[in-house]
mmCIF file of C-alpha atoms and ligand atoms in Angstrom:
data_model
loop_
_atom_site.group_PDB
_atom_site.id
_atom_site.type_symbol
_atom_site.label_atom_id
_atom_site.label_comp_id
_atom_site.label_asym_id
_atom_site.label_seq_id
_atom_site.Cartn_x
_atom_site.Cartn_y
_atom_site.Cartn_z
ATOM 1 C CA UNK A 37 34.946 137.050 161.676
ATOM 2 C CA UNK A 38 32.212 135.035 159.962
ATOM 3 C CA UNK A 39 31.531 131.456 160.939
ATOM 4 C CA UNK A 40 33.105 130.344 157.653
ATOM 5 C CA UNK A 41 36.268 132.328 158.385
ATOM 6 C CA UNK A 42 36.405 130.767 161.825
ATOM 7 C CA UNK A 43 36.053 127.237 160.425
ATOM 8 C CA UNK A 44 38.820 127.991 157.940
ATOM 9 C CA UNK A 45 41.015 129.364 160.666
ATOM 10 C CA UNK A 46 40.377 126.261 162.727
ATOM 11 C CA UNK A 47 41.552 124.125 159.826
ATOM 12 C CA UNK A 48 44.812 125.962 159.262
ATOM 13 C CA UNK A 49 45.771 126.876 162.831
ATOM 14 C CA UNK A 50 47.046 124.445 165.443
ATOM 15 C CA UNK A 51 44.245 123.956 167.978
ATOM 16 C CA UNK A 52 45.954 125.446 171.011
ATOM 17 C CA UNK A 53 46.787 128.613 169.068
ATOM 18 C CA UNK A 54 43.237 128.813 167.775
ATOM 19 C CA UNK A 55 41.774 128.512 171.243
ATOM 20 C CA UNK A 56 44.215 130.923 172.845
ATOM 21 C CA UNK A 57 43.588 133.468 170.104
ATOM 22 C CA UNK A 58 39.864 133.421 170.730
ATOM 23 C CA UNK A 59 40.426 133.945 174.434
ATOM 24 C CA UNK A 60 42.878 136.699 173.607
ATOM 25 C CA UNK A 61 40.531 138.581 171.321
ATOM 26 C CA UNK A 62 37.735 138.332 173.836
ATOM 27 C CA UNK A 63 40.060 139.997 176.329
ATOM 28 C CA UNK A 64 40.207 142.993 174.004
ATOM 29 C CA UNK A 65 43.983 142.835 173.539
ATOM 30 C CA UNK A 66 45.583 142.619 170.147
ATOM 31 C CA UNK A 67 49.167 141.400 169.833
ATOM 32 C CA UNK A 68 48.809 138.596 167.358
ATOM 33 C CA UNK A 69 52.547 137.890 167.100
ATOM 34 C CA UNK A 70 52.724 136.795 170.691
ATOM 35 C CA UNK A 71 49.479 134.847 170.877
ATOM 36 C CA UNK A 72 49.767 131.402 172.341
ATOM 37 C CA UNK A 73 52.690 131.889 174.689
ATOM 38 C CA UNK A 74 52.315 130.721 178.256
ATOM 39 C CA UNK A 75 53.337 134.172 179.496
ATOM 40 C CA UNK A 76 50.383 135.800 177.831
ATOM 41 C CA UNK A 77 48.168 133.000 178.919
ATOM 42 C CA UNK A 78 49.025 133.837 182.520
ATOM 43 C CA UNK A 79 48.446 137.531 181.936
ATOM 44 C CA UNK A 80 45.012 136.802 180.537
ATOM 45 C CA UNK A 81 44.051 134.609 183.442
ATOM 46 C CA UNK A 82 45.145 137.075 186.050
ATOM 47 C CA UNK A 83 47.406 135.980 188.877
ATOM 48 C CA UNK A 84 47.042 132.243 189.320
ATOM 49 C CA UNK A 85 45.733 131.249 192.710
ATOM 50 C CA UNK A 86 45.670 127.828 194.285
ATOM 51 C CA UNK A 87 42.987 128.827 196.783
ATOM 52 C CA UNK A 88 40.309 126.148 196.595
ATOM 53 C CA UNK A 89 36.885 127.208 195.327
ATOM 54 C CA UNK A 90 35.093 127.869 198.619
ATOM 55 C CA UNK A 91 31.789 126.301 197.564
ATOM 56 C CA UNK A 92 33.361 122.841 197.129
ATOM 57 C CA UNK A 93 33.518 120.906 200.416
ATOM 58 C CA UNK A 94 36.862 119.548 201.612
ATOM 59 C CA UNK A 95 37.258 115.784 201.224
ATOM 60 C CA UNK A 96 37.425 113.946 204.523
ATOM 61 C CA UNK A 97 40.209 111.410 205.078
ATOM 62 C CA UNK A 98 42.229 112.259 201.967
ATOM 63 C CA UNK A 99 45.392 110.137 201.867
ATOM 64 C CA UNK A 100 48.376 112.085 200.525
ATOM 65 C CA UNK A 101 51.132 110.286 198.569
ATOM 66 C CA UNK A 102 54.081 109.409 200.796
ATOM 67 C CA UNK A 103 56.066 112.605 201.332
ATOM 68 C CA UNK A 104 59.370 111.038 200.303
ATOM 69 C CA UNK A 105 59.969 113.479 197.462
ATOM 70 C CA UNK A 106 60.643 110.552 195.102
ATOM 71 C CA UNK A 107 58.312 110.243 192.119
ATOM 72 C CA UNK A 108 56.022 107.246 192.421
ATOM 73 C CA UNK A 109 53.456 105.855 189.999
ATOM 74 C CA UNK A 110 50.841 108.152 191.560
ATOM 75 C CA UNK A 111 52.681 111.438 191.560
ATOM 76 C CA UNK A 112 54.567 113.585 189.096
ATOM 77 C CA UNK A 113 57.722 115.568 189.721
ATOM 78 C CA UNK A 114 56.470 118.623 187.804
ATOM 79 C CA UNK A 115 54.742 121.818 189.001
ATOM 80 C CA UNK A 116 50.988 121.539 189.563
ATOM 81 C CA UNK A 117 48.743 123.515 187.243
ATOM 82 C CA UNK A 118 46.959 126.254 189.182
ATOM 83 C CA UNK A 119 43.464 125.582 190.503
ATOM 84 C CA UNK A 120 42.350 128.631 188.554
ATOM 85 C CA UNK A 121 43.456 127.097 185.226
ATOM 86 C CA UNK A 122 42.165 123.603 186.072
ATOM 87 C CA UNK A 123 38.734 125.052 186.797
ATOM 88 C CA UNK A 124 38.533 127.739 184.092
ATOM 89 C CA UNK A 125 40.007 126.067 181.011
ATOM 90 C CA UNK A 126 37.703 123.108 180.491
ATOM 91 C CA UNK A 127 36.333 120.802 177.849
ATOM 92 C CA UNK A 128 32.787 119.866 178.831
ATOM 93 C CA UNK A 129 30.567 120.150 175.786
ATOM 94 C CA UNK A 130 27.379 119.458 177.779
ATOM 95 C CA UNK A 131 27.764 123.014 179.138
ATOM 96 C CA UNK A 132 29.689 124.939 176.489
ATOM 97 C CA UNK A 133 32.134 124.437 173.640
ATOM 98 C CA UNK A 134 34.101 127.479 174.857
ATOM 99 C CA UNK A 135 36.712 126.372 177.374
ATOM 100 C CA UNK A 136 36.555 129.619 179.280
ATOM 101 C CA UNK A 137 32.759 129.579 179.537
ATOM 102 C CA UNK A 138 32.269 126.080 180.949
ATOM 103 C CA UNK A 139 32.777 127.163 184.577
ATOM 104 C CA UNK A 140 30.068 129.827 184.476
ATOM 105 C CA UNK A 141 27.689 127.664 182.401
ATOM 106 C CA UNK A 142 28.055 124.789 184.903
ATOM 107 C CA UNK A 143 27.749 126.924 188.041
ATOM 108 C CA UNK A 144 24.958 125.600 190.269
ATOM 109 C CA UNK A 145 24.781 122.197 188.489
ATOM 110 C CA UNK A 146 22.841 119.990 190.900
ATOM 111 C CA UNK A 147 24.266 116.570 191.767
ATOM 112 C CA UNK A 148 21.549 115.824 194.350
ATOM 113 C CA UNK A 149 20.388 112.177 194.453
ATOM 114 C CA UNK A 150 23.205 111.158 192.103
ATOM 115 C CA UNK A 151 23.252 107.475 191.247
ATOM 116 C CA UNK A 152 25.676 105.328 189.282
ATOM 117 C CA UNK A 153 24.293 102.145 187.744
ATOM 118 C CA UNK A 154 26.903 99.398 187.393
ATOM 119 C CA UNK A 155 25.823 96.340 185.433
ATOM 120 C CA UNK A 156 26.114 94.234 182.289
ATOM 121 C CA UNK A 157 28.357 91.172 182.441
ATOM 122 C CA UNK A 158 28.801 91.117 186.228
ATOM 123 C CA UNK A 159 27.709 88.764 189.000
ATOM 124 C CA UNK A 160 26.367 91.498 191.270
ATOM 125 C CA UNK A 161 24.850 94.413 189.318
ATOM 126 C CA UNK A 162 24.150 97.342 191.607
ATOM 127 C CA UNK A 163 22.979 100.942 191.540
ATOM 128 C CA UNK A 164 25.088 102.966 193.941
ATOM 129 C CA UNK A 165 24.102 106.251 195.442
ATOM 130 C CA UNK A 166 27.068 108.566 195.655
ATOM 131 C CA UNK A 167 27.722 108.041 199.377
ATOM 132 C CA UNK A 168 27.804 104.235 198.966
ATOM 133 C CA UNK A 169 30.095 104.521 195.980
ATOM 134 C CA UNK A 170 32.528 106.833 197.767
ATOM 135 C CA UNK A 171 32.484 104.555 200.825
ATOM 136 C CA UNK A 172 34.108 101.723 198.811
ATOM 137 C CA UNK A 173 37.593 103.120 199.531
ATOM 138 C CA UNK A 174 39.188 106.213 201.094
ATOM 139 C CA UNK A 175 40.155 108.924 198.593
ATOM 140 C CA UNK A 176 43.845 109.025 197.677
ATOM 141 C CA UNK A 177 45.600 112.022 196.193
ATOM 142 C CA UNK A 178 46.909 111.149 192.698
ATOM 143 C CA UNK A 179 48.920 113.760 190.840
ATOM 144 C CA UNK A 180 48.585 112.946 187.131
ATOM 145 C CA UNK A 181 49.436 114.614 183.846
ATOM 146 C CA UNK A 182 46.378 115.294 181.670
ATOM 147 C CA UNK A 183 47.151 115.551 177.937
ATOM 148 C CA UNK A 184 44.312 116.752 175.707
ATOM 149 C CA UNK A 185 44.229 115.575 172.090
ATOM 150 C CA UNK A 186 44.258 119.309 171.196
ATOM 151 C CA UNK A 187 47.931 119.423 172.343
ATOM 152 C CA UNK A 188 47.623 121.240 175.671
ATOM 153 C CA UNK A 189 48.319 119.647 179.042
ATOM 154 C CA UNK A 190 48.045 120.123 182.793
ATOM 155 C CA UNK A 191 49.245 118.469 186.018
ATOM 156 C CA UNK A 192 46.279 117.853 188.311
ATOM 157 C CA UNK A 193 46.108 116.666 191.929
ATOM 158 C CA UNK A 194 43.034 114.433 191.733
ATOM 159 C CA UNK A 195 41.399 112.612 194.623
ATOM 160 C CA UNK A 196 39.778 109.225 194.209
ATOM 161 C CA UNK A 197 40.455 105.507 194.076
ATOM 162 C CA UNK A 198 41.229 102.953 191.380
ATOM 163 C CA UNK A 199 38.236 102.018 189.229
ATOM 164 C CA UNK A 200 39.228 98.374 189.867
ATOM 165 C CA UNK A 201 37.862 98.713 193.436
ATOM 166 C CA UNK A 202 34.379 99.365 192.042
ATOM 167 C CA UNK A 203 34.655 96.730 189.306
ATOM 168 C CA UNK A 204 35.804 94.075 191.779
ATOM 169 C CA UNK A 205 32.823 94.935 194.012
ATOM 170 C CA UNK A 206 30.384 93.909 191.243
ATOM 171 C CA UNK A 207 32.445 90.851 190.177
ATOM 172 C CA UNK A 208 33.026 90.883 186.424
ATOM 173 C CA UNK A 209 32.039 87.654 184.628
ATOM 174 C CA UNK A 210 34.674 85.784 182.610
ATOM 175 C CA UNK A 211 32.872 86.871 179.428
ATOM 176 C CA UNK A 212 33.384 90.606 180.162
ATOM 177 C CA UNK A 213 36.021 92.119 177.866
ATOM 178 C CA UNK A 214 35.193 95.868 177.814
ATOM 179 C CA UNK A 215 33.733 98.555 180.053
ATOM 180 C CA UNK A 216 31.324 101.197 178.697
ATOM 181 C CA UNK A 217 30.813 104.536 180.465
ATOM 182 C CA UNK A 218 28.014 107.090 180.147
ATOM 183 C CA UNK A 219 27.563 110.701 181.261
ATOM 184 C CA UNK A 220 24.262 112.046 182.607
ATOM 185 C CA UNK A 221 21.662 112.860 179.948
ATOM 186 C CA UNK A 222 19.507 115.759 181.160
ATOM 187 C CA UNK A 223 19.254 118.896 179.012
ATOM 188 C CA UNK A 224 17.510 120.728 181.858
ATOM 189 C CA UNK A 225 20.719 120.458 183.909
ATOM 190 C CA UNK A 226 23.237 120.276 181.045
ATOM 191 C CA UNK A 227 21.914 122.994 178.756
ATOM 192 C CA UNK A 228 24.177 122.381 175.767
ATOM 193 C CA UNK A 229 22.605 118.916 175.398
ATOM 194 C CA UNK A 230 19.716 120.723 173.714
ATOM 195 C CA UNK A 231 22.097 121.463 170.807
ATOM 196 C CA UNK A 232 23.346 118.861 168.324
ATOM 197 C CA UNK A 233 27.035 119.670 168.767
ATOM 198 C CA UNK A 234 27.619 116.014 169.800
ATOM 199 C CA UNK A 235 25.408 112.906 169.973
ATOM 200 C CA UNK A 236 24.240 112.725 173.591
ATOM 201 C CA UNK A 237 24.822 111.230 176.031
ATOM 202 C CA UNK A 238 28.628 111.379 175.956
ATOM 203 C CA UNK A 239 29.908 107.797 176.023
ATOM 204 C CA UNK A 240 33.363 106.270 176.419
ATOM 205 C CA UNK A 241 34.926 102.856 176.782
ATOM 206 C CA UNK A 242 38.002 100.911 177.834
ATOM 207 C CA UNK A 243 39.192 97.365 177.433
ATOM 208 C CA UNK A 244 38.659 95.502 180.727
ATOM 209 C CA UNK A 245 42.415 95.201 181.378
ATOM 210 C CA UNK A 246 42.796 98.981 180.899
ATOM 211 C CA UNK A 247 39.860 99.619 183.216
ATOM 212 C CA UNK A 248 41.376 97.318 185.870
ATOM 213 C CA UNK A 249 44.811 98.984 185.681
ATOM 214 C CA UNK A 250 45.592 100.639 189.039
ATOM 215 C CA UNK A 251 46.320 104.020 187.361
ATOM 216 C CA UNK A 252 42.723 104.209 186.058
ATOM 217 C CA UNK A 253 41.068 106.499 188.565
ATOM 218 C CA UNK A 254 37.501 107.104 189.624
ATOM 219 C CA UNK A 255 37.912 110.714 190.739
ATOM 220 C CA UNK A 256 35.652 112.570 193.130
ATOM 221 C CA UNK A 257 37.867 115.563 193.853
ATOM 222 C CA UNK A 258 40.805 117.794 193.008
ATOM 223 C CA UNK A 259 43.036 120.050 195.094
ATOM 224 C CA UNK A 260 41.647 118.328 198.195
ATOM 225 C CA UNK A 261 38.027 119.319 197.579
ATOM 226 C CA UNK A 262 35.007 117.753 195.883
ATOM 227 C CA UNK A 263 35.044 118.035 192.077
ATOM 228 C CA UNK A 264 33.610 121.315 190.828
ATOM 229 C CA UNK A 265 30.866 120.940 188.182
ATOM 230 C CA UNK A 266 33.109 122.043 185.315
ATOM 231 C CA UNK A 267 35.568 119.213 186.047
ATOM 232 C CA UNK A 268 32.948 116.455 186.067
ATOM 233 C CA UNK A 269 31.096 116.537 189.401
ATOM 234 C CA UNK A 270 30.317 114.471 191.266
ATOM 235 C CA UNK A 271 32.358 111.558 189.834
ATOM 236 C CA UNK A 272 34.444 111.069 186.683
ATOM 237 C CA UNK A 273 37.013 108.825 185.121
ATOM 238 C CA UNK A 274 40.700 109.763 184.744
ATOM 239 C CA UNK A 275 42.882 107.629 182.449
ATOM 240 C CA UNK A 276 46.208 109.470 182.516
ATOM 241 C CA UNK A 277 48.012 107.680 179.648
ATOM 242 C CA UNK A 278 45.217 108.411 177.152
ATOM 243 C CA UNK A 279 44.060 111.629 175.501
ATOM 244 C CA UNK A 280 41.751 113.597 177.803
ATOM 245 C CA UNK A 281 38.560 112.795 175.907
ATOM 246 C CA UNK A 282 38.685 109.242 177.339
ATOM 247 C CA UNK A 283 38.377 110.735 180.868
ATOM 248 C CA UNK A 284 34.588 110.959 180.824
ATOM 249 C CA UNK A 285 32.878 113.303 183.286
ATOM 250 C CA UNK A 286 29.739 113.147 185.471
ATOM 251 C CA UNK A 287 29.279 109.375 185.229
ATOM 252 C CA UNK A 288 25.881 107.738 185.678
ATOM 253 C CA UNK A 289 26.339 104.311 184.086
ATOM 254 C CA UNK A 290 29.122 101.725 183.847
ATOM 255 C CA UNK A 291 28.392 98.575 181.828
ATOM 256 C CA UNK A 292 30.634 95.548 181.302
ATOM 257 C CA UNK A 293 30.312 94.081 177.817
ATOM 258 C CA UNK A 294 31.867 91.524 175.500
ATOM 259 C CA UNK A 295 32.097 93.933 172.538
ATOM 260 C CA UNK A 296 34.018 97.162 172.023
ATOM 261 C CA UNK A 297 31.561 99.900 173.027
ATOM 262 C CA UNK A 298 30.888 102.988 170.860
ATOM 263 C CA UNK A 299 32.682 106.160 171.982
ATOM 264 C CA UNK A 300 31.552 109.738 171.372
ATOM 265 C CA UNK A 301 34.557 111.236 169.575
ATOM 266 C CA UNK A 302 35.139 108.093 167.536
ATOM 267 C CA UNK A 303 31.520 108.246 166.340
ATOM 268 C CA UNK A 304 31.968 111.937 165.555
ATOM 269 C CA UNK A 305 35.188 111.577 163.502
ATOM 270 C CA UNK A 306 36.472 107.983 163.261
ATOM 271 C CA UNK A 307 39.557 108.948 161.233
ATOM 272 C CA UNK A 308 40.651 111.439 163.890
ATOM 273 C CA UNK A 309 39.804 109.841 167.234
ATOM 274 C CA UNK A 310 40.373 106.119 167.787
ATOM 275 C CA UNK A 311 39.061 103.823 170.512
ATOM 276 C CA UNK A 312 42.466 103.498 172.188
ATOM 277 C CA UNK A 313 43.576 107.163 172.096
ATOM 278 C CA UNK A 314 46.867 106.419 173.838
ATOM 279 C CA UNK A 315 49.028 109.548 174.036
ATOM 280 C CA UNK A 316 51.655 109.063 171.346
ATOM 281 C CA UNK A 317 54.054 111.750 170.059
ATOM 282 C CA UNK A 318 54.851 109.568 167.026
ATOM 283 C CA UNK A 319 51.315 109.350 165.680
ATOM 284 C CA UNK A 320 50.077 112.717 164.396
ATOM 285 C CA UNK A 321 46.443 113.710 164.489
ATOM 286 C CA UNK A 322 45.399 114.065 160.800
ATOM 287 C CA UNK A 323 45.283 117.867 161.269
ATOM 288 C CA UNK A 324 48.199 118.541 163.650
ATOM 289 C CA UNK A 325 51.346 117.055 165.150
ATOM 290 C CA UNK A 326 51.218 115.386 168.567
ATOM 291 C CA UNK A 327 55.001 115.652 169.081
ATOM 292 C CA UNK A 328 54.824 118.611 171.494
ATOM 293 C CA UNK A 329 52.299 120.213 173.816
ATOM 294 C CA UNK A 330 51.507 123.491 175.567
ATOM 295 C CA UNK A 331 51.582 122.974 179.326
ATOM 296 C CA UNK A 332 48.945 125.428 180.524
ATOM 297 C CA UNK A 333 50.572 128.183 182.587
ATOM 298 C CA UNK A 334 54.052 127.669 181.064
ATOM 299 C CA UNK A 335 55.831 129.438 178.230
ATOM 300 C CA UNK A 336 57.370 127.386 175.435
ATOM 301 C CA UNK A 337 56.372 123.860 174.548
ATOM 302 C CA UNK A 338 57.166 120.494 176.093
ATOM 303 C CA UNK A 339 57.881 117.304 174.230
ATOM 304 C CA UNK A 340 54.973 114.913 174.472
ATOM 305 C CA UNK A 341 55.867 111.637 176.194
ATOM 306 C CA UNK A 342 54.833 108.192 174.941
ATOM 307 C CA UNK A 343 51.772 107.094 176.945
ATOM 308 C CA UNK A 344 51.964 110.566 178.535
ATOM 309 C CA UNK A 345 54.954 109.454 180.629
ATOM 310 C CA UNK A 346 53.290 106.266 181.936
ATOM 311 C CA UNK A 347 54.954 103.810 179.500
ATOM 312 C CA UNK A 348 56.688 101.885 182.270
ATOM 313 C CA UNK A 349 53.333 101.092 183.862
ATOM 314 C CA UNK A 350 51.124 100.547 180.793
ATOM 315 C CA UNK A 351 53.179 99.700 177.667
ATOM 316 C CA UNK A 352 52.800 95.965 178.388
ATOM 317 C CA UNK A 353 49.014 96.281 177.857
ATOM 318 C CA UNK A 354 49.710 96.931 174.166
ATOM 319 C CA UNK A 355 52.526 94.458 173.478
ATOM 320 C CA UNK A 356 52.358 93.208 169.885
ATOM 321 C CA UNK A 357 49.819 95.858 168.824
ATOM 322 C CA UNK A 358 50.521 98.302 165.996
ATOM 323 C CA UNK A 359 49.925 101.639 167.739
ATOM 324 C CA UNK A 360 49.504 103.416 164.379
ATOM 325 C CA UNK A 361 46.690 101.137 163.395
ATOM 326 C CA UNK A 362 45.084 101.050 166.851
ATOM 327 C CA UNK A 363 45.343 104.815 167.485
HETATM 328 N N1 MTE B 70 33.298 114.272 179.423
HETATM 329 C C1 MTE B 70 32.099 114.703 179.014
HETATM 330 N N2 MTE B 70 31.003 114.129 179.488
HETATM 331 N N3 MTE B 70 31.971 115.723 178.113
HETATM 332 C C2 MTE B 70 33.066 116.333 177.554
HETATM 333 O O1 MTE B 70 32.901 117.256 176.731
HETATM 334 N N4 MTE B 70 35.523 116.409 177.450
HETATM 335 C C3 MTE B 70 36.714 115.551 177.492
HETATM 336 C C4 MTE B 70 36.898 114.942 178.885
HETATM 337 N N5 MTE B 70 35.650 114.422 179.394
HETATM 338 C C5 MTE B 70 34.351 115.877 177.951
HETATM 339 C C6 MTE B 70 34.422 114.845 178.927
HETATM 340 C C7 MTE B 70 37.932 116.231 177.099
HETATM 341 S S1 MTE B 70 38.120 116.541 175.429
HETATM 342 C C8 MTE B 70 38.926 116.554 177.984
HETATM 343 S S2 MTE B 70 40.429 117.162 177.465
HETATM 344 C C9 MTE B 70 38.725 116.405 179.440
HETATM 345 O O2 MTE B 70 37.403 115.931 179.762
HETATM 346 C C10 MTE B 70 38.937 117.748 180.097
HETATM 347 O O3 MTE B 70 38.819 117.665 181.505
HETATM 348 P P1 MTE B 70 38.963 119.000 182.367
HETATM 349 O O4 MTE B 70 38.041 120.037 181.790
HETATM 350 O O5 MTE B 70 38.591 118.608 183.778
HETATM 351 O O6 MTE B 70 40.399 119.413 182.252
#
């Protein structure tokens, strides 16, 4: 297939089918009629295993959600996606634009001497080294749905603490209204940054009230171990009621501002990716419906939930706003 054919196919094929087909063809199997089903997806990924990746250290002192069996704000009553899928079906353009190549491209990514600079409109700006940052609060296990704008989803047992813990530690000024986030910029360690596939560094942003919401997670691990490189080592954001592109990986800078900060995908295609990016089955992406999604590892499709199932907790943040206009 020429590049032009591929671009055309991308335009006329729903994204999850497009991506699964590429994976499928690479596997050397041809059964186009069945492409895209969860069953085949499993077959192509081999038997799913939840064995942690041995090179990632276990997180000390991880607090599990209360084992009551009842769903709480921080857990989901749905099967977990396998560790294999969470770590081998990734969006991380700094390493590769192929989901199934990110893990190998990111292998060996060094997070030594990692620092996160927190500043802007705060009383106590501070550059944290990773150990100081992680010492702010014990890691909690948070099982969240992750819904990508491309219409696939997962259920991931993250470990981390609310971003509000970090923000409170630097004391936001009354003038702070937004929080800007930035990924590492270093093409020697993130090789795809030497291409122009996106404007680097990857940047994201939230309104301050969204950033302070207890669901907004600063994650340092998954499946009880430190984050693997492909999932945003050593520290990333997870905002479970928004499309996955808001959950920026490998953070090095957090800046409080009084103006809405620029965000990577909005800069790339403003008509397709808004600043808010709240999961919403009723607002279609200009090129595909957002009404349903492919849960990775399952057959069939699920209905997409408003705010990704977190409406009870977050809908009040958007009271009086037209969600079609502020998409
Ligand atoms: N963060 C950075 N820095 N670069 C990226 O390419 N991709 C985003 C988000 N964070 C991305 C990023 C997208 S589109 C998604 S869906 C999620 O990360 C995917 O996270 P996962 O690979 O851990 O599932």
